[in-house]
Short mmCIF file of C-alpha atoms in Angstrom, two decimals:
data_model
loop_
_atom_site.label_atom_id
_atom_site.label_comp_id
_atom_site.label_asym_id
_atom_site.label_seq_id
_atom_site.Cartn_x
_atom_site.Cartn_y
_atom_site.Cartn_z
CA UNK A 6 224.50 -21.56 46.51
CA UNK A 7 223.18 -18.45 48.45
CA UNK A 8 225.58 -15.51 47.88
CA UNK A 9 227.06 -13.71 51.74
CA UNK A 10 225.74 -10.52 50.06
CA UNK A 11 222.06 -11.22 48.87
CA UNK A 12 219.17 -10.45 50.77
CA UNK A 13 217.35 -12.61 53.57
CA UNK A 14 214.76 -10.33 53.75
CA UNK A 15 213.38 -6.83 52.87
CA UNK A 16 214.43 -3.67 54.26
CA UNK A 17 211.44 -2.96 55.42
CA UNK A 18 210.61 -6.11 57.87
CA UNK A 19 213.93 -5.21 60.10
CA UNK A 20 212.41 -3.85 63.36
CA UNK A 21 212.70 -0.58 64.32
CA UNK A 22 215.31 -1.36 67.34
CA UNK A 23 217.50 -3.55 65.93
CA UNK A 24 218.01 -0.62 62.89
CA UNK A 25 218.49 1.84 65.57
CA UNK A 26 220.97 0.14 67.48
CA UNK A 27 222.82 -0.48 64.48
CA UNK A 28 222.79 2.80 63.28
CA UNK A 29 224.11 4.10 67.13
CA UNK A 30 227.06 1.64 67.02
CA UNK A 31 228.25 3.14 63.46
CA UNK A 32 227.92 6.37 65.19
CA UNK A 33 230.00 5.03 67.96
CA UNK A 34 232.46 3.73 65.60
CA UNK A 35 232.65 7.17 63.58
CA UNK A 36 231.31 6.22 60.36
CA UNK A 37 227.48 7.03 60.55
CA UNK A 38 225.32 5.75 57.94
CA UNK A 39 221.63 7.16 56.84
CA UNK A 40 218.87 4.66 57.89
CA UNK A 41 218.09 2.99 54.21
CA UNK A 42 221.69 1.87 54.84
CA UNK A 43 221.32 0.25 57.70
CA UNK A 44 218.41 -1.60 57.00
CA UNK A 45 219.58 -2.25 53.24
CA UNK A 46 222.58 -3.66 55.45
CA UNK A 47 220.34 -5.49 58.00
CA UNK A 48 218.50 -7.39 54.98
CA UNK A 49 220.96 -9.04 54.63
CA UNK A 50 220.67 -11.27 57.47
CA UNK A 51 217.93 -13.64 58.59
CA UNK A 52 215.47 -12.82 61.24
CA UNK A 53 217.17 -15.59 63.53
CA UNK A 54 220.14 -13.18 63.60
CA UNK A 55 218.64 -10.36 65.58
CA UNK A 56 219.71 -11.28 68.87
CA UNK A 57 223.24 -11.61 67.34
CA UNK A 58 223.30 -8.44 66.25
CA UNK A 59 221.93 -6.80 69.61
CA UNK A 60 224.56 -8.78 71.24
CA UNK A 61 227.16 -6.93 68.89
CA UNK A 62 225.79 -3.35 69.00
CA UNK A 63 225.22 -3.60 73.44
CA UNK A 64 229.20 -3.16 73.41
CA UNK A 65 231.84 -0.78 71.99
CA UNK A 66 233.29 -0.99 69.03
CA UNK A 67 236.27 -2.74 69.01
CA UNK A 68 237.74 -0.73 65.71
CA UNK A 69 236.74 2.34 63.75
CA UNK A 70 235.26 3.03 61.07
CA UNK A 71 232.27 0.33 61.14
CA UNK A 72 229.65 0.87 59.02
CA UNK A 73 226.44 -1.14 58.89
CA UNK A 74 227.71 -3.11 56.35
CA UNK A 75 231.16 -4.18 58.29
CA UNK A 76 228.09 -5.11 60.98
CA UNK A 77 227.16 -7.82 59.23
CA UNK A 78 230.62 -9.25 57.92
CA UNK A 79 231.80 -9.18 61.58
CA UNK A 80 228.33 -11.23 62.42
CA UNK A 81 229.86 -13.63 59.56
CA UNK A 82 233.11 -13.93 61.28
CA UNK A 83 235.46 -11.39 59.75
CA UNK A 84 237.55 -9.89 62.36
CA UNK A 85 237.14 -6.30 63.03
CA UNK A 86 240.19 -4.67 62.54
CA UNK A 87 239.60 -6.61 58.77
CA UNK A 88 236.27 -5.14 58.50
CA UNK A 89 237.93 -1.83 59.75
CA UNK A 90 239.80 -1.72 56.74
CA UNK A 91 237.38 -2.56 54.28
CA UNK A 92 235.30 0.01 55.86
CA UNK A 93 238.18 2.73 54.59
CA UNK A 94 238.94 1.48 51.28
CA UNK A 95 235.41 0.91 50.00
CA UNK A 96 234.91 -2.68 49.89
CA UNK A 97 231.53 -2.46 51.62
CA UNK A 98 230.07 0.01 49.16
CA UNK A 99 231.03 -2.74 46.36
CA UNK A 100 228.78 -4.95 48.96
CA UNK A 101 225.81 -2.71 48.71
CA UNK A 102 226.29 -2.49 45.01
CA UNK A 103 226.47 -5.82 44.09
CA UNK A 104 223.21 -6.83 46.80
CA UNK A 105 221.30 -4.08 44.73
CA UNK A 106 221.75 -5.65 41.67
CA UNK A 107 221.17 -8.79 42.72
CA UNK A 108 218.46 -7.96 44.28
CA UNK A 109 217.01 -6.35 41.09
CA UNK A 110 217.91 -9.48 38.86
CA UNK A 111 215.93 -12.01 41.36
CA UNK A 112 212.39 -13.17 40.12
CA UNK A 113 209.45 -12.01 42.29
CA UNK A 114 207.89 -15.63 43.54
CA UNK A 115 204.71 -16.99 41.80
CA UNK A 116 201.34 -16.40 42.59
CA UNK A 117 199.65 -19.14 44.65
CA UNK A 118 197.19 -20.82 42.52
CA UNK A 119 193.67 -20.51 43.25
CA UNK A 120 192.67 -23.61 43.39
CA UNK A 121 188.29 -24.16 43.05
CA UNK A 122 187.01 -25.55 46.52
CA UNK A 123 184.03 -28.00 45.95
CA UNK A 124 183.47 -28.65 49.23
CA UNK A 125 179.30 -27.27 50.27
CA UNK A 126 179.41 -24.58 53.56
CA UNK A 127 178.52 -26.19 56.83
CA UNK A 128 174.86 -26.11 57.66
CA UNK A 129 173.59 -24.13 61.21
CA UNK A 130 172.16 -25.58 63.48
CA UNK A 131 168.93 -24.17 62.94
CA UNK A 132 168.99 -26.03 59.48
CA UNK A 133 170.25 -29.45 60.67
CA UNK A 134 167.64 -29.78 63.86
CA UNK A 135 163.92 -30.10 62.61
CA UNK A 136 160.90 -29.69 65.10
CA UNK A 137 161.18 -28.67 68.37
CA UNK A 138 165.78 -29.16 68.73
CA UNK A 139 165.37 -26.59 65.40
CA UNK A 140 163.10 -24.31 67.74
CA UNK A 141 165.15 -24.61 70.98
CA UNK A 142 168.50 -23.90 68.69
CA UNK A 143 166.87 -20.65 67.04
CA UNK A 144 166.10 -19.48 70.28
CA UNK A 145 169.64 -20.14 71.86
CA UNK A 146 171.26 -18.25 68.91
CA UNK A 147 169.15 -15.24 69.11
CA UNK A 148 169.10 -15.19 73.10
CA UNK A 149 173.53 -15.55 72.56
CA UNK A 150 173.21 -12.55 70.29
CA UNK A 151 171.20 -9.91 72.49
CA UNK A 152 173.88 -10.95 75.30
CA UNK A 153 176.58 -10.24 72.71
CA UNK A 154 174.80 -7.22 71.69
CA UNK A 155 174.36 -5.76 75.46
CA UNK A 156 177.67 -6.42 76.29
CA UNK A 157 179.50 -5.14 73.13
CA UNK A 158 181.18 -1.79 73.70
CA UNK A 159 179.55 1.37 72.45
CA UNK A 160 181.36 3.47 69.79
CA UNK A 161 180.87 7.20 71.56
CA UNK A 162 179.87 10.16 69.40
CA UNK A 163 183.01 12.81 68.99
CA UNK A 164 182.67 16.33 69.97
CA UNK A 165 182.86 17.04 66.30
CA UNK A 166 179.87 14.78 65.25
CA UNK A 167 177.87 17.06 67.97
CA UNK A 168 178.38 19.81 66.81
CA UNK A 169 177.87 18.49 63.07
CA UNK A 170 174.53 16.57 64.14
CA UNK A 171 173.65 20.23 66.07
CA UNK A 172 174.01 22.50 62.99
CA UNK A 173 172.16 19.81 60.80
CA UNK A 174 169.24 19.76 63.12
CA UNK A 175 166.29 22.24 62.86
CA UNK A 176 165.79 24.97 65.79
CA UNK A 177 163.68 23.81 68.33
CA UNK A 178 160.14 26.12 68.89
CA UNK A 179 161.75 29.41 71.39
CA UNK A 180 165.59 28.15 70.98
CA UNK A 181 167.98 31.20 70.66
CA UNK A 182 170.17 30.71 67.37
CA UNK A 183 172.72 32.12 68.96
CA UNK A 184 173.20 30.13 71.66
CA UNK A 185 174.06 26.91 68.92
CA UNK A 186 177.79 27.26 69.66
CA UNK A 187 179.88 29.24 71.71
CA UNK A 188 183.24 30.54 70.90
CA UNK A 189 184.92 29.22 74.72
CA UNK A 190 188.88 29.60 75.08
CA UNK A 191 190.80 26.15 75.18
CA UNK A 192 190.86 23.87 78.60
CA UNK A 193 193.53 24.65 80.60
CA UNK A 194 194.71 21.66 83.24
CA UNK A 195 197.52 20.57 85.01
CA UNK A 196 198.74 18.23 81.86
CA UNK A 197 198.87 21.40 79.66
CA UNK A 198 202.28 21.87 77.79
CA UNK A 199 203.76 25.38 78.97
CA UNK A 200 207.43 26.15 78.12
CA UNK A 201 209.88 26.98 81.09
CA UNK A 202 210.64 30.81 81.50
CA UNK A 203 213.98 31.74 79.78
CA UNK A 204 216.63 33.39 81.96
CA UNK A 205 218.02 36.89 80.80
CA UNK A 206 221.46 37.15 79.06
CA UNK A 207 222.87 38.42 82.17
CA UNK A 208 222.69 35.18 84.29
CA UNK A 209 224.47 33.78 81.42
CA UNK A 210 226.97 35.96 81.86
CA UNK A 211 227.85 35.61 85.31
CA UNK A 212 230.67 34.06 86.67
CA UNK A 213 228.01 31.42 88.97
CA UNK A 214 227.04 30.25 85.26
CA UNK A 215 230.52 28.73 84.31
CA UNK A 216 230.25 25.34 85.18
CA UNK A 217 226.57 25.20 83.37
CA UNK A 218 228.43 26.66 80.48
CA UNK A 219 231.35 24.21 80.78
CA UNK A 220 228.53 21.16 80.84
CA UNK A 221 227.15 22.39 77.79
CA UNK A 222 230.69 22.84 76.00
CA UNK A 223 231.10 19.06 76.71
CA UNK A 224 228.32 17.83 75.07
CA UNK A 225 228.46 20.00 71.92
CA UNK A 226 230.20 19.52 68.73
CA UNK A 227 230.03 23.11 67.51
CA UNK A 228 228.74 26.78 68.61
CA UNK A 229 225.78 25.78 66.49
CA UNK A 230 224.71 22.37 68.35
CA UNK A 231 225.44 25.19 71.66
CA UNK A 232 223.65 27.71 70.66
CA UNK A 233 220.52 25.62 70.15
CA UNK A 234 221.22 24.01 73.68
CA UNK A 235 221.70 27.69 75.39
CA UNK A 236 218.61 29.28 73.59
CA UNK A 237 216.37 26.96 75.19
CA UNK A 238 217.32 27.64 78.51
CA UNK A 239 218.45 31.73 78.11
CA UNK A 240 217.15 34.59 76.60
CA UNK A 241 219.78 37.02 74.27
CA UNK A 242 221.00 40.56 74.88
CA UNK A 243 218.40 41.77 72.40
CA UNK A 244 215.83 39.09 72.12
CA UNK A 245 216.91 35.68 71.12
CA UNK A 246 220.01 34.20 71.55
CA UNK A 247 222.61 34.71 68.72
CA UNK A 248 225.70 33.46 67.59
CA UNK A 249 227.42 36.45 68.74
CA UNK A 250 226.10 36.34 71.73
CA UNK A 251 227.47 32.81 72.31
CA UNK A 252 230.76 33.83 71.49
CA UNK A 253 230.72 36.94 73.99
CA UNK A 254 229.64 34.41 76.81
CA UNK A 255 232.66 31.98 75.88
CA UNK A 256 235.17 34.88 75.38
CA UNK A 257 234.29 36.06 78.57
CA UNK A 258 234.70 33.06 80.50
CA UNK A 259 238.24 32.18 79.08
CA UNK A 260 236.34 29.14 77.00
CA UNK A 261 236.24 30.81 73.34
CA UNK A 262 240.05 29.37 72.78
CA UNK A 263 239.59 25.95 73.92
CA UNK A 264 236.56 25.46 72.11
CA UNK A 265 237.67 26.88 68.85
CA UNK A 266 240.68 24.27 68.51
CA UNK A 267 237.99 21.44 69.51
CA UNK A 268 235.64 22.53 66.49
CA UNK A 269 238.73 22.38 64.39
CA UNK A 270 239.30 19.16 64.93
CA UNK A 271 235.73 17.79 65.08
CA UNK A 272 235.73 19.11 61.22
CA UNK A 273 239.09 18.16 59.88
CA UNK A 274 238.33 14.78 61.66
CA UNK A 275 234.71 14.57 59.62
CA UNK A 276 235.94 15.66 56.65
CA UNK A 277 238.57 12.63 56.69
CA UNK A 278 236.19 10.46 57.93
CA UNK A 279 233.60 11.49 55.02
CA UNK A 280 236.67 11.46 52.63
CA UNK A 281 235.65 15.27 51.54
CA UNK A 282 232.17 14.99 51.21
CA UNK A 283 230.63 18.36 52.53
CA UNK A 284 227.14 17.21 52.00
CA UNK A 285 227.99 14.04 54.45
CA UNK A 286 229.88 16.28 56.50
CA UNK A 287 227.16 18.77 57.31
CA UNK A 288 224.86 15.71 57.86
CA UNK A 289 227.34 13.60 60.43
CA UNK A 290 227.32 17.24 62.70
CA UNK A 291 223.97 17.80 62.19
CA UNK A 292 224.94 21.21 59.86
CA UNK A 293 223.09 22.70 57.36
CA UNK A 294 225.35 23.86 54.05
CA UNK A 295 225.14 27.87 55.05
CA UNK A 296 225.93 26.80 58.69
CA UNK A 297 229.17 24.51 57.53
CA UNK A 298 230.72 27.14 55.49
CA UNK A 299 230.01 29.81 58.18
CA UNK A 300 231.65 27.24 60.87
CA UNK A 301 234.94 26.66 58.44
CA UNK A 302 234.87 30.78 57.71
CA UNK A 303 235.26 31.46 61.61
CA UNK A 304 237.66 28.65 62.57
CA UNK A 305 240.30 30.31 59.33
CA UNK A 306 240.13 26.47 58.21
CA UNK A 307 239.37 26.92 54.35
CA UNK A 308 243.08 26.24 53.06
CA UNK A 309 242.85 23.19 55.39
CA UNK A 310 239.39 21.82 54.25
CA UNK A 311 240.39 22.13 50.71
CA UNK A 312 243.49 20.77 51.14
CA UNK A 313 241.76 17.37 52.29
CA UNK A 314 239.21 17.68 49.60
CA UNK A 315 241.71 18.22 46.93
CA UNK A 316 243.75 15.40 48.10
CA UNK A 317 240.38 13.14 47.98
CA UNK A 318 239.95 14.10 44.08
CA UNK A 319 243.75 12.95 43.53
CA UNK A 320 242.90 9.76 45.11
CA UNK A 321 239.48 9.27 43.30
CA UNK A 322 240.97 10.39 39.80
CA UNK A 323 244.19 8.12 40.20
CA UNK A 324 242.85 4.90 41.15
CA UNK A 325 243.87 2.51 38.72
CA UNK A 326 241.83 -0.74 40.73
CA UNK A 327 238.73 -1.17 38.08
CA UNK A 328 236.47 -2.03 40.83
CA UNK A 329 236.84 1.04 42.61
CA UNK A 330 236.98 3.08 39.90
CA UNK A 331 232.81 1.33 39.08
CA UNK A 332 231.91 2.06 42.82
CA UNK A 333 233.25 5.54 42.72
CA UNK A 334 230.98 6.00 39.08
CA UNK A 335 227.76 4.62 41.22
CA UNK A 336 228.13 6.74 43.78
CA UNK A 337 227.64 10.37 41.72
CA UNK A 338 226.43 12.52 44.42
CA UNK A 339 229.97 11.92 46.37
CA UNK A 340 232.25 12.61 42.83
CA UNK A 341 229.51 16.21 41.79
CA UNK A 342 230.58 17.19 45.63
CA UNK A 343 234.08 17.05 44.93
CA UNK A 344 233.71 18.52 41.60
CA UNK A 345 235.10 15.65 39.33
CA UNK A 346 232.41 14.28 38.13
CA UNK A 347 232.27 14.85 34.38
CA UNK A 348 236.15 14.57 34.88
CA UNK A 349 235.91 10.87 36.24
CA UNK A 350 233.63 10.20 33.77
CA UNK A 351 235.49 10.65 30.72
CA UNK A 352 238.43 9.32 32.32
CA UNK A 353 236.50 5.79 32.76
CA UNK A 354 234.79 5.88 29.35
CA UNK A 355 238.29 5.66 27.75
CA UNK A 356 239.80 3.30 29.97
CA UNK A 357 236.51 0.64 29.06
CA UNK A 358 236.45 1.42 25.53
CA UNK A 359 240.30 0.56 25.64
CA UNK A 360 239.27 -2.70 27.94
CA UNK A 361 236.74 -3.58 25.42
CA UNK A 362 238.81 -3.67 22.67
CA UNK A 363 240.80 -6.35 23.77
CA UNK A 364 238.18 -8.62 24.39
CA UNK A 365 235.76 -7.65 21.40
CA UNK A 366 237.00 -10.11 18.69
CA UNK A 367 235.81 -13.13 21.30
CA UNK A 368 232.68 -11.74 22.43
CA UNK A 369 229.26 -12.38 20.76
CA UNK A 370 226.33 -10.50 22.98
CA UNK A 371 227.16 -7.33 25.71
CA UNK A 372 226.80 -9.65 28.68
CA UNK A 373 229.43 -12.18 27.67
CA UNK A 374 231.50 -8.93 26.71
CA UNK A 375 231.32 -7.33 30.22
CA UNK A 376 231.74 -10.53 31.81
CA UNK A 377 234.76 -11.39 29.91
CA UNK A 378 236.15 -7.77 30.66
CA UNK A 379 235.58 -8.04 34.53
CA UNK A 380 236.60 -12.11 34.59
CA UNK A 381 240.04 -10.70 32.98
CA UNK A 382 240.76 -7.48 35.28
CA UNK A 383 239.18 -9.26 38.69
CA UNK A 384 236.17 -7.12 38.47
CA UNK A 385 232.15 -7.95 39.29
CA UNK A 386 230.36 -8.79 35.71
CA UNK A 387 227.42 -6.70 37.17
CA UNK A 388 229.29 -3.33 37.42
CA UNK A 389 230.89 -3.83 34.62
CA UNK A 390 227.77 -3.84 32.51
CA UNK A 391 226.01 -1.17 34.64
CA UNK A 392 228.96 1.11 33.56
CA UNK A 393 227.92 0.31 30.16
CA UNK A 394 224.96 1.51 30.75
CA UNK A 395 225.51 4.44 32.61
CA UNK A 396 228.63 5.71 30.07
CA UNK A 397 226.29 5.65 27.12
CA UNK A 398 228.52 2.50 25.82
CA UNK A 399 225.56 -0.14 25.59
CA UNK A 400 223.94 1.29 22.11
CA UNK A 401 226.74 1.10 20.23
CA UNK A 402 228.74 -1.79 21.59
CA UNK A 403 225.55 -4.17 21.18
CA UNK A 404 225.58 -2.46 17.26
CA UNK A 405 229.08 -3.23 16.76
CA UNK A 406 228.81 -6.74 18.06
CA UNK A 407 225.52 -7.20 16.06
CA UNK A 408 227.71 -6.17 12.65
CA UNK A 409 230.06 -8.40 13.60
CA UNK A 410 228.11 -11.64 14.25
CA UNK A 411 228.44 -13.74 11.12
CA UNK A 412 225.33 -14.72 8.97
CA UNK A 413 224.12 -18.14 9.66
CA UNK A 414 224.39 -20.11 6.16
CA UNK A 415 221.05 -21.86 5.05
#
């Protein structure tokens, strides 16, 4: 029986649309996801199941957070405040886990077999007619190809291949050398790229520039994502637009107070949604690391940002559900950005070794082992094993259970 979370297909061979609509509709339901997640997501549903998903992503999102994964349970019929849920506590990155190994432990599919063909080429039609039909047949064919050969379009030489072709050919008798090639200035035409003129800082600070200024607030998450809208259009007091200068056009308008609490709560809001991952954080508003911790340094936010970040590492640290606790140890870039990683890994070690023992005196080889461990405490066989691996158990769990087997007796 095919498991819900294998794959149909490979990430690759999704289409380009269908990934990007996917990808907008986790946007839309505030829990954007990188694009090898959405098409790791998307494999796992046949091609026949396109449309369905189209259908799906055309309209809003009934609950928040989605993520490509709860895509494709709601396509199976899970409701989605369900898939809501299992969106926030992590059941959808067990998903992705488990299709990744499973996806690792399935065979690749046989070669065809080359099979000999005996069978002799057809003859032409000069061979088969003899005489005069062999004639009139040679003739047709070589008549068919001078048609095919006037009519066949002509590969033109580049400009590059001229001027090659020129400097490989000798100097005709009274030909100037330095007339070969000419050093012209590029073509200028009417489809010729130019960028629009910038306006000075002073139309952007006059009071007939508000409601531009007010448009430009609206679609902007940050002074960041507004500066780079503004400097396209404006010019700064002393060159290019700056920061400052941003902030002396929104303090001057009566703006700089309303938009500051709206930046506080885009961040607090992403670094909830991101559970305390800066790294995700900067990436969901489009921030590079310098430019976050600037952002949270101007807002006065810092207690508040670490507040939510320490309260993240209490959650990770105390879970006592196995199965999160081997999603959390996959996922290492999340646990070194809150700082816990060498922390959470002891901590698991300990608790396996202490899991382990239990089971040992039953177990015979290191799969059996982990799947007697996770069969007991309601957790996947697969991660179970892969945290062998990854906690430096396997070596001497497979030595202990290799003392331990008893000699066969002749």
């Amino acid at each position: 029986m095919t498991s819900p979370w294998q794959r149909r297909r490979q990430p690759d061979d999704v289409p380009t649309p269908v990934a990007v609509a996917v990808s907008d509709f986790c946007r839309r339901a505030k829990s954007p996801a990188p694009a090898p997640e959405v098409r790791e997501a998307l494999a796992l549903l046949a091609e026949d199941d396109d449309f369905r998903v189209r259908t799906l992503t055309d309209g809003e999102p009934e609950a928040s957070p989605l993520g490509p994964f709860a895509v494709v349970d709601i396509l199976r019929g899970t409701a989605p405040a369900l898939a809501a849920q299992r969106q926030a506590c992590g059941f959808y990155d067990v998903a992705r886990e488990l299709a990744y190994v499973r996806e690792e432990k399935t065979p690749p599919p046989a070669p065809a077999p080359n099979v000999p063909v005996f069978a002799t080429p057809p003859a032409s039609a000069a061979e088969e007619g003899d005489g005069k039909a062999g004639k009139k047949a040679g003739k047709a064919a070589k008549q068919e190809a001078a048609v095919q050969e006037r009519i066949a379009p002509r590969k033109r030489a580049t400009p590059e291949a001229d001027a090659t072709d020129a400097d490989t050919l000798p100097p005709e008798d009274g030909e100037d050398l330095g007339f070969l090639r000419r050093d012209l200035p590029r073509p200028r035409g009417r489809f010729t790229r130019v960028e629009a003129p910038r306006a000075s800082f002073m139309e952007l600070t006059r009071l007939s520039t508000k409601p531009a200024v007010e448009g430009a607030l609206e679609g902007a998450e940050h002074r960041f994502a507004l500066l780079r809208n503004l400097s396209q259009r404006y010019n700064g007091s002393r060159g290019e637009l700056t920061l400052v200068d941003v902030e002396n056009v929104l303090k001057d308008h009566g703006l700089l107070e309303s938009f500051t609490e709206k930046e506080k709560n885009q961040v607090l809001a992403a670094y909830s949604d991101q559970r305390g991952a800066a790294g995700r954080v900067g990436w969901s508003l489009g921030l590079s690391p310098s430019e976050l911790q600037r952002l949270i340094s101007v807002l006065g936010i810092g207690d508040e940002v670490e507040a939510l970040r320490e309260r993240f590492r209490r959650e990770a640290l105390a879970t006592s559900h196995l199965t999160h606790r081997l999603d959390l140890l996959g996922r290492e870039k999340y646990l070194t950005d809150l700082g816990i990683q060498r922390k959470f890994s002891d901590s698991l070690r300990k608790e396996l070794e202490r899991l382990v023992a239990d089971e040992f005196p039953e177990a015979t080889e290191l799969h059996g082992l982990a799947d007697a461990v996770g069969r007991k405490h309601g957790a996947p066989a697969e991660l179970v094993f892969r945290a062998f691996e990854r906690l430096g158990l396997a070596d001497g769990l497979r030595k202990r259970l290799l003392a331990n087997a008893t000699p066969s007796t002749p």
